[in-house]
PDB file of C-alpha atoms in Angstrom:
ATOM      1  CA  PHE R   1      95.619  87.486  97.571  1.00 67.00           C
ATOM      2  CA  TRP R   2      92.605  90.065  97.561  1.00 73.00           C
ATOM      3  CA  ASP R   3      92.999  90.044 101.671  1.00 77.00           C
ATOM      4  CA  LEU R   4      96.558  90.092 102.151  1.00 75.00           C
ATOM      5  CA  GLU R   5      96.651  93.721 102.470  1.00 78.00           C
ATOM      6  CA  ASN R   6      93.986  93.446 104.878  1.00 80.00           C
ATOM      7  CA  GLU R   7      95.683  90.788 107.122  1.00 80.00           C
ATOM      8  CA  ILE R   8      98.939  92.617 106.915  1.00 78.00           C
ATOM      9  CA  LYS R   9      97.080  95.594 108.914  1.00 82.00           C
ATOM     10  CA  LEU R  10      95.564  93.291 111.363  1.00 82.00           C
ATOM     11  CA  TYR R  11      98.870  91.490 112.188  1.00 77.00           C
ATOM     12  CA  GLU R  12     100.440  95.169 112.616  1.00 79.00           C
ATOM     13  CA  GLU R  13      97.696  96.139 114.987  1.00 82.00           C
ATOM     14  CA  ARG R  14      98.049  92.850 117.112  1.00 81.00           C
ATOM     15  CA  GLY R  15     101.984  93.192 117.327  1.00 80.00           C
ATOM     16  CA  TYR R  16     103.035  90.169 114.925  1.00 78.00           C
ATOM     17  CA  SER R  17     105.718  90.262 112.466  1.00 74.00           C
ATOM     18  CA  THR R  18     103.990  91.108 108.879  1.00 76.00           C
ATOM     19  CA  LYS R  19     107.434  90.205 106.645  1.00 80.00           C
ATOM     20  CA  ASP R  20     106.206  87.096 105.191  1.00 80.00           C
ATOM     21  CA  MET R  21     103.004  88.475 104.534  1.00 80.00           C
ATOM     22  CA  GLU R  22     104.804  91.453 102.747  1.00 82.00           C
ATOM     23  CA  ILE R  23     107.056  89.026 100.608  1.00 84.00           C
ATOM     24  CA  LYS R  24     103.879  86.937  99.574  1.00 83.00           C
ATOM     25  CA  LEU R  25     102.198  90.362  98.430  1.00 84.00           C
ATOM     26  CA  HIS R  26     105.138  91.599  96.752  1.00 86.00           C
ATOM     27  CA  ARG R  27     105.929  88.057  94.932  1.00 87.00           C
ATOM     28  CA  SER R  28     102.019  88.024  93.740  1.00 87.00           C
ATOM     29  CA  PHE R  29     102.769  91.389  92.212  1.00 89.00           C
ATOM     30  CA  ALA R  30     106.154  90.408  90.813  1.00 90.00           C
ATOM     31  CA  PHE R  31     105.505  86.993  89.660  1.00 90.00           C
ATOM     32  CA  PRO R  32     103.978  88.072  85.952  1.00 93.00           C
ATOM     33  CA  PHE R  33     107.085  90.178  85.495  1.00 93.00           C
ATOM     34  CA  PHE R  34     109.155  87.166  86.506  1.00 90.00           C
ATOM     35  CA  LEU R  35     107.660  84.818  84.083  1.00 90.00           C
ATOM     36  CA  LEU R  36     108.242  87.636  81.683  1.00 91.00           C
ATOM     37  CA  SER R  37     111.909  87.688  82.486  1.00 88.00           C
ATOM     38  CA  MET R  38     112.091  84.222  82.486  1.00 87.00           C
ATOM     39  CA  LEU R  39     110.764  83.737  78.938  1.00 88.00           C
ATOM     40  CA  LEU R  40     113.044  86.625  77.728  1.00 87.00           C
ATOM     41  CA  LEU R  41     115.466  84.470  79.048  1.00 85.00           C
ATOM     42  CA  SER R  42     114.612  80.860  77.219  1.00 84.00           C
ATOM     43  CA  SER R  43     114.391  83.218  74.188  1.00 83.00           C
ATOM     44  CA  PHE R  44     118.101  84.430  74.288  1.00 81.00           C
ATOM     45  CA  PHE R  45     119.229  80.596  74.904  1.00 78.00           C
ATOM     46  CA  THR R  46     116.752  79.690  71.899  1.00 80.00           C
ATOM     47  CA  LEU R  47     118.352  82.446  70.003  1.00 77.00           C
ATOM     48  CA  GLY R  48     122.016  81.496  70.693  1.00 66.00           C
ATOM     49  CA  THR R  49     121.574  78.122  68.884  1.00 66.00           C
ATOM     50  CA  ARG R  50     122.485  77.354  65.428  1.00 66.00           C
ATOM     51  CA  PHE R  51     121.009  74.306  63.587  1.00 65.00           C
ATOM     52  CA  ASN R  52     124.573  72.774  62.836  1.00 64.00           C
ATOM     53  CA  GLU R  53     125.933  73.265  66.480  1.00 66.00           C
ATOM     54  CA  ASN R  54     125.504  70.919  69.332  1.00 72.00           C
ATOM     55  CA  ASN R  55     122.373  71.996  71.489  1.00 74.00           C
ATOM     56  CA  TRP R  56     123.461  69.867  74.608  1.00 79.00           C
ATOM     57  CA  THR R  57     125.504  72.791  75.614  1.00 79.00           C
ATOM     58  CA  TYR R  58     122.729  75.302  75.358  1.00 76.00           C
ATOM     59  CA  LEU R  59     120.281  72.876  77.298  1.00 79.00           C
ATOM     60  CA  LEU R  60     122.692  72.648  80.046  1.00 86.00           C
ATOM     61  CA  LEU R  61     123.527  76.192  80.456  1.00 83.00           C
ATOM     62  CA  ALA R  62     119.713  76.884  80.279  1.00 82.00           C
ATOM     63  CA  MET R  63     119.088  74.209  83.214  1.00 87.00           C
ATOM     64  CA  ILE R  64     121.857  75.587  84.950  1.00 91.00           C
ATOM     65  CA  ALA R  65     120.949  79.376  85.148  1.00 88.00           C
ATOM     66  CA  SER R  66     117.535  78.467  85.775  1.00 87.00           C
ATOM     67  CA  ILE R  67     118.662  76.727  88.805  1.00 91.00           C
ATOM     68  CA  LEU R  68     120.910  79.381  89.729  1.00 92.00           C
ATOM     69  CA  ILE R  69     117.950  81.942  89.455  1.00 90.00           C
ATOM     70  CA  TYR R  70     115.541  79.876  91.749  1.00 89.00           C
ATOM     71  CA  PHE R  71     117.909  79.993  94.343  1.00 92.00           C
ATOM     72  CA  PHE R  72     118.846  83.758  93.692  1.00 91.00           C
ATOM     73  CA  ASN R  73     115.048  84.246  94.162  1.00 89.00           C
ATOM     74  CA  ASP R  74     114.706  82.590  97.346  1.00 88.00           C
ATOM     75  CA  PHE R  75     117.945  83.644  98.888  1.00 91.00           C
ATOM     76  CA  SER R  76     116.903  87.506  98.354  1.00 90.00           C
ATOM     77  CA  ALA R  77     113.702  86.671  99.997  1.00 86.00           C
ATOM     78  CA  VAL R  78     115.367  85.210 102.731  1.00 88.00           C
ATOM     79  CA  LEU R  79     117.437  88.717 103.080  1.00 89.00           C
ATOM     80  CA  GLY R  80     114.212  90.510 103.038  1.00 86.00           C
ATOM     81  CA  LYS R  81     112.500  88.427 106.029  1.00 85.00           C
ATOM     82  CA  THR R  82     115.985  89.145 108.172  1.00 87.00           C
ATOM     83  CA  GLU R  83     115.478  92.798 107.285  1.00 84.00           C
ATOM     84  CA  ARG R  84     119.149  92.987 105.816  1.00 89.00           C
ATOM     85  CA  LEU R  85     117.238  94.347 102.518  1.00 87.00           C
ATOM     86  CA  PRO R  86     113.960  95.992 102.416  1.00 90.00           C
ATOM     87  CA  VAL R  87     111.191  93.600 101.489  1.00 87.00           C
ATOM     88  CA  GLU R  88     110.379  95.645  98.025  1.00 88.00           C
ATOM     89  CA  ILE R  89     113.835  95.803  96.632  1.00 90.00           C
ATOM     90  CA  SER R  90     114.327  91.963  97.880  1.00 89.00           C
ATOM     91  CA  VAL R  91     111.387  90.781  95.806  1.00 89.00           C
ATOM     92  CA  TRP R  92     111.773  92.558  93.023  1.00 91.00           C
ATOM     93  CA  MET R  93     115.782  92.527  92.747  1.00 91.00           C
ATOM     94  CA  PRO R  94     116.014  89.111  91.054  1.00 90.00           C
ATOM     95  CA  THR R  95     113.165  89.687  88.832  1.00 90.00           C
ATOM     96  CA  ALA R  96     115.031  93.026  87.469  1.00 92.00           C
ATOM     97  CA  ILE R  97     118.334  91.363  87.208  1.00 91.00           C
ATOM     98  CA  VAL R  98     117.173  88.421  85.267  1.00 90.00           C
ATOM     99  CA  PHE R  99     115.009  90.884  83.142  1.00 90.00           C
ATOM    100  CA  LEU R 100     118.091  93.104  82.306  1.00 91.00           C
ATOM    101  CA  PHE R 101     120.474  90.200  81.565  1.00 88.00           C
ATOM    102  CA  SER R 102     117.912  88.407  79.454  1.00 86.00           C
ATOM    103  CA  PHE R 103     117.435  91.677  77.259  1.00 86.00           C
ATOM    104  CA  ILE R 104     120.965  91.857  77.150  1.00 88.00           C
ATOM    105  CA  GLY R 105     121.342  88.555  76.140  1.00 83.00           C
ATOM    106  CA  ILE R 106     118.346  89.000  73.447  1.00 83.00           C
ATOM    107  CA  ILE R 107     120.050  92.073  72.027  1.00 85.00           C
ATOM    108  CA  HIS R 108     123.222  90.593  71.737  1.00 82.00           C
ATOM    109  CA  ALA R 109     121.876  87.367  70.049  1.00 77.00           C
ATOM    110  CA  ASN R 110     119.911  89.317  67.657  1.00 75.00           C
ATOM    111  CA  GLN R 111     123.084  91.280  66.282  1.00 77.00           C
ATOM    112  CA  LYS R 112     124.746  88.050  65.590  1.00 67.00           C
TER     113      LYS R 112
END
């Protein structure tokens, strides 16, 4: 992690593609925020339950949401590798979207 910037500069000097290294660097920076957004998403699913309801539906929805987020995260990284999106946007976009949806969901669940 600490030498990624130096390796990126070395690869650029030698003429190699640095997209994989840049994605790895930005994913390292975004990972704590991604974990925070997933924690907020899990709290949204936890706050949405009631004791007298069937919790299997919330469990199923949470599992489907986490699988979709996982694939969305990888899909956006591929868009960054193929230069369809800038690397910074492709790495930080899933984190920002999950954070936004989970924050809005928590506010909505608290208002109930």
